XYZ file of C-alpha atoms in Angstrom:
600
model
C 293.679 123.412 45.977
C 293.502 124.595 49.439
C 292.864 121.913 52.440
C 288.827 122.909 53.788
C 290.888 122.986 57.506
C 293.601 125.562 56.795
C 290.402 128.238 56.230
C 288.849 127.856 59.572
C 291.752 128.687 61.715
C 291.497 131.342 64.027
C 294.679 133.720 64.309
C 296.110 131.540 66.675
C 299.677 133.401 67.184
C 297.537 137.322 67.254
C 294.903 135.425 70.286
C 297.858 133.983 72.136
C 299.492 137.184 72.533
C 296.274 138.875 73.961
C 296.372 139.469 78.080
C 294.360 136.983 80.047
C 292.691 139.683 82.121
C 290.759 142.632 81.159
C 289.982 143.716 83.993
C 292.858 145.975 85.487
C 293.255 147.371 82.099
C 293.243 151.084 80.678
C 289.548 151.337 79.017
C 291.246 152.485 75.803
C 294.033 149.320 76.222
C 291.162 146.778 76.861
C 288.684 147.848 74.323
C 291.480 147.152 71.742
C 292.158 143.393 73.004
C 291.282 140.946 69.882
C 288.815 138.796 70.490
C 288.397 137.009 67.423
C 290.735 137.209 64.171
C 290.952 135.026 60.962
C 293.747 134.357 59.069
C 293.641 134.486 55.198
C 294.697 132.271 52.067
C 298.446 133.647 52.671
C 298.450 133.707 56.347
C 297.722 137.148 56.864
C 295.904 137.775 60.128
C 292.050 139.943 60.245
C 290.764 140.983 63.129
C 286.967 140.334 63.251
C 285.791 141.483 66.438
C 287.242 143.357 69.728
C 286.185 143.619 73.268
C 284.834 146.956 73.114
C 282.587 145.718 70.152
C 278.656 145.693 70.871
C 279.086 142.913 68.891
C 281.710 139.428 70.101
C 282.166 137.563 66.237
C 282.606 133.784 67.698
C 282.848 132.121 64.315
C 286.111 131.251 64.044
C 285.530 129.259 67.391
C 282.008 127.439 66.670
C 282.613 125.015 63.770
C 279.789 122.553 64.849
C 277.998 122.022 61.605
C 274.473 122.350 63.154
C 275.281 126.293 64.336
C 273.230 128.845 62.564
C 275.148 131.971 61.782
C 272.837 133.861 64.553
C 274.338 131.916 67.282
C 277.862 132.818 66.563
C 277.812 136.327 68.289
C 277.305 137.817 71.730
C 275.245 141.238 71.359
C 275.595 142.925 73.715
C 272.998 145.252 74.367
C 272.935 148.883 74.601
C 269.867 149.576 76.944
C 271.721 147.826 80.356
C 273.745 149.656 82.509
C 276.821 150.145 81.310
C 278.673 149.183 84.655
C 276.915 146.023 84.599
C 277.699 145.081 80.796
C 281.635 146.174 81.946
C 282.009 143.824 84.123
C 280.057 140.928 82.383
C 282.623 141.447 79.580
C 285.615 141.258 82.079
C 284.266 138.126 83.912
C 283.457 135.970 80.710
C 286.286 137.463 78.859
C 288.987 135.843 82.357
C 286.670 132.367 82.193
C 287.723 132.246 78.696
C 290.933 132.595 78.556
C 292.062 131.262 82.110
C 289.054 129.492 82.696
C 288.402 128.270 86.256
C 290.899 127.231 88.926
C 292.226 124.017 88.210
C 290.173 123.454 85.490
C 290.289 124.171 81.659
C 289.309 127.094 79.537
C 285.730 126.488 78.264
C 284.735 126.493 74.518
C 283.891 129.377 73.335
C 280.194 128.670 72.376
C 280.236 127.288 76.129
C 281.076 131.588 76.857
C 278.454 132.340 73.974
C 276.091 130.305 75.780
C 276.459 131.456 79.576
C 276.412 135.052 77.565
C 272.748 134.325 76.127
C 271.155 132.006 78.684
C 272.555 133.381 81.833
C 274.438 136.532 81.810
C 271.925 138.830 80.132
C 268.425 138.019 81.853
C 270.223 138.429 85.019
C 271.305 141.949 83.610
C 267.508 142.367 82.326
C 266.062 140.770 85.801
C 268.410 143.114 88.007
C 267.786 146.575 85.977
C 263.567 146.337 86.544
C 265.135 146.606 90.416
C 266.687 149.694 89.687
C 269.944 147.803 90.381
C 272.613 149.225 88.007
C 275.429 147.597 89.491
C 276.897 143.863 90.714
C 278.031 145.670 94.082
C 273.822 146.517 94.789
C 273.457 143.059 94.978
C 272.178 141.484 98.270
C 271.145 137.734 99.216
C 267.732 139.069 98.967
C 268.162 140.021 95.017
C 269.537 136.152 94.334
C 267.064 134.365 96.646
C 264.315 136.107 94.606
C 265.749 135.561 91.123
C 266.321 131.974 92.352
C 262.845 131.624 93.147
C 261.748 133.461 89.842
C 263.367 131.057 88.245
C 262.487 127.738 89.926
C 259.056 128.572 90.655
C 257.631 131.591 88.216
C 259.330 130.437 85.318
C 258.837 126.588 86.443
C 262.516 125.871 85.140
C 263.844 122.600 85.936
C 266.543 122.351 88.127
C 269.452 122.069 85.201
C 267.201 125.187 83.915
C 267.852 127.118 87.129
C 271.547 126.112 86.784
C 271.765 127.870 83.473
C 270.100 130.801 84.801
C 271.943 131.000 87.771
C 275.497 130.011 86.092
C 277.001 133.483 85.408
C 275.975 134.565 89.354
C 278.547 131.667 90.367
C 281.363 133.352 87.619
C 280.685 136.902 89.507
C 281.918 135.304 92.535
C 284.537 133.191 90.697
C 285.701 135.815 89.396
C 285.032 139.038 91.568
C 288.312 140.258 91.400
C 287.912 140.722 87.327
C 285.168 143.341 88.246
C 285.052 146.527 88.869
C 281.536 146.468 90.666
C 281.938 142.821 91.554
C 279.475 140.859 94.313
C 280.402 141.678 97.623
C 279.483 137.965 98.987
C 279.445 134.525 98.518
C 276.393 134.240 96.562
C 275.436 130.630 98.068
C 276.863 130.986 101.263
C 278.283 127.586 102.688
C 276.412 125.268 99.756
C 277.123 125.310 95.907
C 275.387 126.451 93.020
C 273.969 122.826 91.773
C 272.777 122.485 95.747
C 270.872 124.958 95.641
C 269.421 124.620 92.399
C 268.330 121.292 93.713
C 270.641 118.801 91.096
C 271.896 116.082 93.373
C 274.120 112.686 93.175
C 276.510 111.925 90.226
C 275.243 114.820 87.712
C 277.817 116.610 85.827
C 277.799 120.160 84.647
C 277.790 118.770 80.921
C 274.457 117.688 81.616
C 273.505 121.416 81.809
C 273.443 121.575 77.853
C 271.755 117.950 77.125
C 269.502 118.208 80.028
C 270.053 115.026 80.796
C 269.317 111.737 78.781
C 265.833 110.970 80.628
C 264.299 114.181 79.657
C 264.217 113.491 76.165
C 260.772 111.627 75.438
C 261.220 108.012 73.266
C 259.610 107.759 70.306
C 256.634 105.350 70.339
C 256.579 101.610 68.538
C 253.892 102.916 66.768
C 255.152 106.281 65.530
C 258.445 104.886 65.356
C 256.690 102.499 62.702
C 254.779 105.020 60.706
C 257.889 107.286 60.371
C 259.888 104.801 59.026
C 257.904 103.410 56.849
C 256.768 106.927 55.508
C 260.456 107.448 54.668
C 260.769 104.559 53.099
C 258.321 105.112 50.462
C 259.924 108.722 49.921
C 263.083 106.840 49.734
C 261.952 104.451 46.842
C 260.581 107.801 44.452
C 264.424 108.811 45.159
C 265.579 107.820 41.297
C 262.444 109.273 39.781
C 262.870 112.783 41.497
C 266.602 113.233 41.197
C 265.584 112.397 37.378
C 263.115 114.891 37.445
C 265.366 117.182 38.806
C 268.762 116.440 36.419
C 266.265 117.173 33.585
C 265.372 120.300 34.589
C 261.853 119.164 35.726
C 262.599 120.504 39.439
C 264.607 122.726 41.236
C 267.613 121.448 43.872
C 265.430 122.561 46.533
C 261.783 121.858 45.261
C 259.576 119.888 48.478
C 259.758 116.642 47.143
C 263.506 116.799 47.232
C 263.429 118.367 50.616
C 260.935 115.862 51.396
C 263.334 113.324 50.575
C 266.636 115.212 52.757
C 264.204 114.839 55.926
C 263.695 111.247 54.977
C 267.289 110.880 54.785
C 267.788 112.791 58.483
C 265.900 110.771 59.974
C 266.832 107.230 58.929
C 270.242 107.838 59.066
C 269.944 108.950 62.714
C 267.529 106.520 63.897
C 269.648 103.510 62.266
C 273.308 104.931 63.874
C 272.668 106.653 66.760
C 274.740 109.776 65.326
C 273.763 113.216 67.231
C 272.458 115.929 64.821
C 276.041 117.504 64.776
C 277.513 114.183 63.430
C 274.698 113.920 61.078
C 275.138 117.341 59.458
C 279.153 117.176 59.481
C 278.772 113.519 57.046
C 280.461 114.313 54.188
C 280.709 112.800 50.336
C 281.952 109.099 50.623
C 282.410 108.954 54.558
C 281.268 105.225 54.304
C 283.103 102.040 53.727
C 282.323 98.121 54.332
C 284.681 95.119 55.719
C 284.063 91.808 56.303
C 285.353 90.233 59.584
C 284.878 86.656 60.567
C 282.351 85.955 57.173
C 280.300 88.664 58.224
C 279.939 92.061 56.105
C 280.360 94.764 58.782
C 279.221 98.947 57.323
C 280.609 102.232 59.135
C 279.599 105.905 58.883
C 282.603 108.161 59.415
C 281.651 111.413 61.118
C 283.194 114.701 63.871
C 282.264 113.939 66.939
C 282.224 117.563 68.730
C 280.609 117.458 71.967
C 283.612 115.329 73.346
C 286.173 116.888 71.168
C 287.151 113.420 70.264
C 287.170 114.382 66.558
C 287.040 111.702 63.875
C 284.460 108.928 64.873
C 282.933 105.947 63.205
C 279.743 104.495 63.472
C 277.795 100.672 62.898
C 274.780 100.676 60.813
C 273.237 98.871 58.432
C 273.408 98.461 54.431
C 270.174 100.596 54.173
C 272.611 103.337 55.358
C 275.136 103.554 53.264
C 271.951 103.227 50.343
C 270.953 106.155 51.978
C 274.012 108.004 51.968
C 274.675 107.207 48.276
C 270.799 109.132 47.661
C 271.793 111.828 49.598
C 275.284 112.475 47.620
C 273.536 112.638 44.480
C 270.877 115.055 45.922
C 273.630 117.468 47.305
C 275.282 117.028 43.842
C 274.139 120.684 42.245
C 274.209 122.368 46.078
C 277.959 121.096 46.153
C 278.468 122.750 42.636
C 277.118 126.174 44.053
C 279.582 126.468 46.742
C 281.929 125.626 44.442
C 281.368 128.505 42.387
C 280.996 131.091 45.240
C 284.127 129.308 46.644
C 286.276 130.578 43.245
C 284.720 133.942 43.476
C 285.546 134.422 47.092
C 288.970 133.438 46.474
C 289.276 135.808 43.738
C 288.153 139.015 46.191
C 290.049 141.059 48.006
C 289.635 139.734 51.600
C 287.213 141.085 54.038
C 286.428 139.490 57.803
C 282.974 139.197 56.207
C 284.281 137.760 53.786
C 286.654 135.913 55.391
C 283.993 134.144 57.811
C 282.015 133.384 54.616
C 284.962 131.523 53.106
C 285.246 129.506 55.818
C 281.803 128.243 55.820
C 281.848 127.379 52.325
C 285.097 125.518 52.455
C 283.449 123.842 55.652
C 280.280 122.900 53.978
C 281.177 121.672 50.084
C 281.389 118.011 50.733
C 278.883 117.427 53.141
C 275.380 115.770 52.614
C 272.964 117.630 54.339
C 272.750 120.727 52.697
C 270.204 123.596 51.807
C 269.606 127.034 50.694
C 269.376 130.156 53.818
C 266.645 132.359 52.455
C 268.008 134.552 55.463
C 271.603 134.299 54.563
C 271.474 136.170 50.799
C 270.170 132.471 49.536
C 273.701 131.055 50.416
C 273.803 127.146 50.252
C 275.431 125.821 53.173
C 274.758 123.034 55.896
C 271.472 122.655 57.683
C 271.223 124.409 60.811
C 269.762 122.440 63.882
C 266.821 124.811 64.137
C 266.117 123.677 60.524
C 266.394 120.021 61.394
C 264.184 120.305 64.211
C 261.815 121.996 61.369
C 262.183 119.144 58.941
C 261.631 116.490 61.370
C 258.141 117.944 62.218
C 256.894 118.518 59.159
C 258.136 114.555 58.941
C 256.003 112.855 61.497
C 253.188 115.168 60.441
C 253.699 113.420 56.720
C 253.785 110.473 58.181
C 250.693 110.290 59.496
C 251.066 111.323 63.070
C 250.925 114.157 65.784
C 254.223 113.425 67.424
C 256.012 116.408 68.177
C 259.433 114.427 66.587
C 263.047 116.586 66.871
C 266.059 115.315 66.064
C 267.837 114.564 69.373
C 264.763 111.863 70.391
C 266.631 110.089 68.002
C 270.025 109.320 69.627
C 268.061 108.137 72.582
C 265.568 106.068 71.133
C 268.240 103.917 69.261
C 269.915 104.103 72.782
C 266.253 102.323 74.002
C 266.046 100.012 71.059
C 269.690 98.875 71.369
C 268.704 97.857 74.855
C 264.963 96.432 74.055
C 267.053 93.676 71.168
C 270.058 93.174 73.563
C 267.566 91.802 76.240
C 265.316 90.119 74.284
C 262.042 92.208 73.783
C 262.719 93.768 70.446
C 263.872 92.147 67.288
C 264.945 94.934 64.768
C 265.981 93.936 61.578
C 268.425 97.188 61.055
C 269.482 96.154 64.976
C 270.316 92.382 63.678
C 271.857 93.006 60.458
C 273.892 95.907 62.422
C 275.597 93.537 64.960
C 275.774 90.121 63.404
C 275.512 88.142 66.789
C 273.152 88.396 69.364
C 276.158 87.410 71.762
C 278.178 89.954 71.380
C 278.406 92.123 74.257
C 278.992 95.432 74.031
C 282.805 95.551 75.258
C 283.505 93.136 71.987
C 281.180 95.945 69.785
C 283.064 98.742 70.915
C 286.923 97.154 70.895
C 285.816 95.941 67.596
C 286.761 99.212 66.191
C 288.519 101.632 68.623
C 287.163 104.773 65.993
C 283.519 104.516 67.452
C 281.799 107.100 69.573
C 282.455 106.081 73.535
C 279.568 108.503 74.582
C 277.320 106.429 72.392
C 277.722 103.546 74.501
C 278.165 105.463 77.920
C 274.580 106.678 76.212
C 273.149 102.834 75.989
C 274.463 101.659 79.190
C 272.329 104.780 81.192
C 269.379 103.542 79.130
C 269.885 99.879 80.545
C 270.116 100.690 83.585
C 266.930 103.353 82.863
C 265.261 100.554 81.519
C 266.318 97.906 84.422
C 264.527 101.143 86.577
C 261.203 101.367 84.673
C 260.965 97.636 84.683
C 261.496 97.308 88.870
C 259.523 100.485 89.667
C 256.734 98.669 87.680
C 257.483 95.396 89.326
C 257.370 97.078 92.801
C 254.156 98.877 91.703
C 250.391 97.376 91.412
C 251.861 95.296 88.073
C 250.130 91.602 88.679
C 253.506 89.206 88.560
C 254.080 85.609 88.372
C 256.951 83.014 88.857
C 259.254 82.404 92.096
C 260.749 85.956 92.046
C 257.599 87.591 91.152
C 255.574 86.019 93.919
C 258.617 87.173 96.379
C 258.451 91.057 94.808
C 254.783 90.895 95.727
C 255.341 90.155 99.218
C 257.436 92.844 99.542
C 255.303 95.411 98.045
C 254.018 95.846 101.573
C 257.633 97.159 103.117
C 257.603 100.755 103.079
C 261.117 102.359 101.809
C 261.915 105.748 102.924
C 263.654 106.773 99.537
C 261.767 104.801 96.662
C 263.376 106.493 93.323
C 267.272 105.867 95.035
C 266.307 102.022 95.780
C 265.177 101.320 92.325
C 268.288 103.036 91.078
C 270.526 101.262 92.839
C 268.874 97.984 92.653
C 268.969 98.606 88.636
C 272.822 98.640 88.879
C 273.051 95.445 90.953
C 270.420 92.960 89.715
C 271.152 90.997 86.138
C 267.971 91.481 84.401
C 267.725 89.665 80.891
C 264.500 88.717 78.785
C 264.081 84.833 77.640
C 261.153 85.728 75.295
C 258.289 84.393 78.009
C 259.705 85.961 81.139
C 262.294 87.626 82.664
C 265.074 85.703 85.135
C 267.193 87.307 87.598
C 270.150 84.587 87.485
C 273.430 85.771 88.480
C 275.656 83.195 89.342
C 273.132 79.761 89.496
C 270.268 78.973 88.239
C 268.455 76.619 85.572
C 271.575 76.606 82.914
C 269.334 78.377 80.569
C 267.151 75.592 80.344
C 263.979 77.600 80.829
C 264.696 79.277 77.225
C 263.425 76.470 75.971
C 260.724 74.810 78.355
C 259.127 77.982 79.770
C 256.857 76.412 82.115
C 260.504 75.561 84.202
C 260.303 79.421 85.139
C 256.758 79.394 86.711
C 258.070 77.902 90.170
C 261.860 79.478 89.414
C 263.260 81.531 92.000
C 264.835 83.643 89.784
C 261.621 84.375 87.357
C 259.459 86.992 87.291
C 256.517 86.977 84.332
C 254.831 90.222 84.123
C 252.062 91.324 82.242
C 253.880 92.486 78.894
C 253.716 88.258 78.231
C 250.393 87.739 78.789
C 250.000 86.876 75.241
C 252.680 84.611 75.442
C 251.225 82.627 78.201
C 247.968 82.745 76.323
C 249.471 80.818 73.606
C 251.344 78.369 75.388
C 248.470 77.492 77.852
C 246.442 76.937 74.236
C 249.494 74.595 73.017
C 248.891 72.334 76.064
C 244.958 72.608 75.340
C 245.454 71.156 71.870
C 248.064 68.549 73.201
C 244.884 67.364 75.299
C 242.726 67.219 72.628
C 245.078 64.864 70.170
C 245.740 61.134 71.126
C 249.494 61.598 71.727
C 249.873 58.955 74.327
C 249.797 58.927 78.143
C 253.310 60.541 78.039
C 253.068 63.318 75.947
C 249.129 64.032 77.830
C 250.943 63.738 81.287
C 253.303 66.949 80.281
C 250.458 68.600 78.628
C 248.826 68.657 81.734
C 251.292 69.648 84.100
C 252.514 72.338 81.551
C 248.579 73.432 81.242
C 248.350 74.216 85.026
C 251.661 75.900 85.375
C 250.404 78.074 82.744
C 246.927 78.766 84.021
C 248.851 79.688 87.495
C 250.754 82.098 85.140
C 247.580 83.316 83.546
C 245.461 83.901 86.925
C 248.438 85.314 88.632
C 248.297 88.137 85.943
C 244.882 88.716 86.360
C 243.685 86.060 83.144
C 240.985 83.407 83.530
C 242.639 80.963 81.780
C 240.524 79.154 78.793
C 239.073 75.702 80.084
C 240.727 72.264 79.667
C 238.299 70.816 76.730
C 240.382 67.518 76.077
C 239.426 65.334 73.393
């Protein structure tokens, strides 16, 4: 039995020997340089693609599970200019293997990427010009493509960036060329300056587009899914049955039905990305118990921050989950299994090599299906087919929400925030982390294994959220209480930047729900008394009562009504009635008529 790992390798010692510049190089002498090789079952090495290929093989590089085979391959295409498609090799080829001054070499699909998105409209754009080399180029040609881009193509400014990106490596990298640019392409400002991306953005954010750009998923769809896929969840016995019978194929609907079900719960209730989703494997769960309380973990690859082996907190319904999904990939598993024997008893091809590789990868994981497009070849879902299944999803569920997989990394980013300060109260949230007090230093040190970016993730939605809440506060929203009633009177000073005040007023001021308002305590304050007599925050300095508690303040104003009505003593009617006009000043503050005082 062979390790799944020892398969994948690239030809490590055959790729460190190549040069790390093409570009002063013999065209016979740098069309031979390996760009990709393999090594086989007895460590012989197979070259599977050169750099005088049409065709760059990147598959022994791109081992993220979500990859379709498509994506693993820079054609390059025979109707540019061949100058042009020169140099682009020699420029992409240095980045790789040198990468950047003072910085790293980039992944590989980072290079396939930049290739695709980048490198070859600009070779498309440039050609309709009749420009056939890099050395044509004037400012005039980038200005234009810039605006093309921002303003024909309405890209967003992290779209220009990727559009723009390879221009930048021409420059970087001039000397590689043979027909390089003959000038600094942005003059005395930078390529995310002039694609307009300002203050602490990072280049990463170039492939995720940034965290606010992905839309949340409603209450209400969120609701509808879930519950759809819990039904599907509970026929799981009776259509496994079905299918160990014979009744149903390994890939009939309702069992794909059920994998979608599966895809989406266990994202929504970890907060995995798609990639960590699709690399689970058979048995990557486990429980402990820690201080009386019965703690689960998912154990997946984290690959966007190359941290490798990650954990991550969900609930029992999870691992129940999990256990489904392992007996639905049961037959799937067997498959590769077989194809994985017959491969190994071939005489080895790169094809064949590649397709090895992928087989050992895939035959424990979870999430698997059947590429009609890949000779019916079982092997782990793609993220194109995710995004597929998780349509067809919310569509079964009842509603036209356009859902994809990556909404749900963010969302549980939104709900984690929503229970932490008091609006939501999720019972996968609850069961998840135990105590409500636990901050989110003590959840991560609990176990050093978890995914860091997940919480970097939930601390950008907090202070997102903190955002939304101020910009509405700051807004037309009608507010109440001693903070609110100051916010109000300074709706009427004019700020030159609005959007950078809110941000930075989100990182300074403590903002935390107490289930009728929300206070804005830092160091003083009421000792938390106002959790439990809310009427203490309607005069509070530190309160503000917007109108997502109007119901509240409905109900307690109704309390003190029916206090009034009952003979409870002078006392008890003396509060009432204090506590019934502090919460009609709530109630007309927000734009209520409060119900009349109808004592007894």
């Amino acid at each position: 039995m062979h390790s799944d790992l020892s398969h994948k390798l690239p030809a490590w010692d055959l790729l460190a020997s190549q040069p790390l510049s093409a570009g002063q190089a013999q065209a016979g002498q740098r069309d031979q340089i390996v760009i990709s090789a393999q090594i086989d079952d007895v460590g012989n090495e197979h070259v599977l693609s050169r750099y005088g290929d049409a065709v760059w093989d990147l598959r022994p590089f791109i081992d993220q599970p979500g990859a379709g085979e498509g994506s693993k391959f820079v054609r390059w295409p025979a109707d540019r200019s061949t100058d042009m498609v020169a140099d682009c090799k020699a420029v992409l080829y240095a980045w790789a293997r040198r990468g950047r001054p003072g910085m790293n070499p980039p992944h590989w699909i980072t290079v396939k990427g930049v290739a695709v998105a980048s490198c070859l409209p600009l070779m498309r754009w440039l050609q309709r010009l009749g420009v056939s080399r890099f050395d044509q180029v004037q400012p005039l040609h980038i200005s234009n493509y810039r605006h093309h881009c921002q303003h024909e193509r309405r890209l967003s400014p992290w779209g220009v960036f990727n559009r723009l990106n390879f221009v930048d490596l021409l420059w970087a990298f001039r000397t590689e060329a043979a027909f390089g640019l003959t000038f600094n392409p942005w003059g005395t400002s930078t390529l995310m300056a002039v694609c307009g991306i300002t203050g602490n953005a990072s280049a990463s954010n170039a492939n995720s587009g940034g965290t606010a750009k992905t839309p949340l998923i409603p209450p209400d769809i969120q609701t509808a899914i879930f519950r759809h896929c819990e039904s599907v969840m509970a026929q799981a016995s009776a259509l496994l049955d079905a299918r160990d019978q014979g009744a149903m194929r390994p890939t009939a609907p309702p069992l794909l039905a059920l994998r979608a079900a599966a895809l989406y719960l266990v994202s929504i209730t970890t907060g995995m990305r798609n990639d960590e989703v699709l690399g689970l494997k058979n048995g990557a769960w486990r429980s402990e118990v820690r201080g009386g309380a019965t703690y689960h973990w998912v154990r997946s690859i984290e690959h966007k921050t190359k941290k490798g082996s990650v954990e991550y907190l969900c609930p029992a319904l999870t691992h129940e989950v999990l256990a489904t999904l392992q007996r639905f990939a049961e037959p799937l598993q067997m498959q590769l299994d077989a194809e994985i024997q017959s491969l190994q008893h071939t005489a080895p091809t790169p094809e064949g090599l590649a397709r090895l590789a992928q087989a050992r990868a895939d035959r424990n994981r979870l999430f698997l299906g059947v590429s009609q497009s890949n000779h019916n070849r079982v092997r782990v879902l793609t993220t194109a087919v995710c995004g597929s299944a998780m349509a067809d999803l919310a569509n079964a569920a009842g509603t036209s929400w356009k859902l994809t997989p990556h909404q749900t990394r963010r969302t549980y980013a939104r709900l984690f925030v929503e229970s932490r300060m008091g609006r939501t109260s999720l019972i996968f949230l609850k069961e998840q982390f135990k105590h409500s007090s636990m901050s989110m230093t003590q959840l991560y040190a609990s176990n050093p294994q978890q995914d860091r970016a997940l919480f970097d993730d939930i601390l950008s939605e907090l202070t997102a959220y903190k955002g939304e809440l101020l910009d509405a506060w700051t807004g037309t929203a009608a507010l109440s209480g001693g903070a609110g009633h100051k916010i109000v009177a300074l709706r009427a000073t004019a700020h030159r930047d609005r959007k950078a005040l809110l941000s930075s007023a989100a990182d300074q001021i403590h903002i935390r729900a107490t289930g009728h308002g929300w206070c804005l305590a830092q160091d003083d304050g009421c000792g938390g008394a106002g959790l439990y007599e809310a009427t203490r925050c309607v005069d509070c300095k530190n309160a503000v009562i917007d109108d997502s508690f109007a119901d509240t303040w409905l109900g307690i104003h109704e309390q003190q009504l029916e206090l009034l009505s009952l003979d409870v003593g002078p006392a008890v009617q003396q509060r009432a009635r204090r506590d019934a006009e502090r919460s009609a000043t709530v109630l007309t503050d927000l734009g209520i008529a409060p119900p009349k005082d109808e004592p007894a």
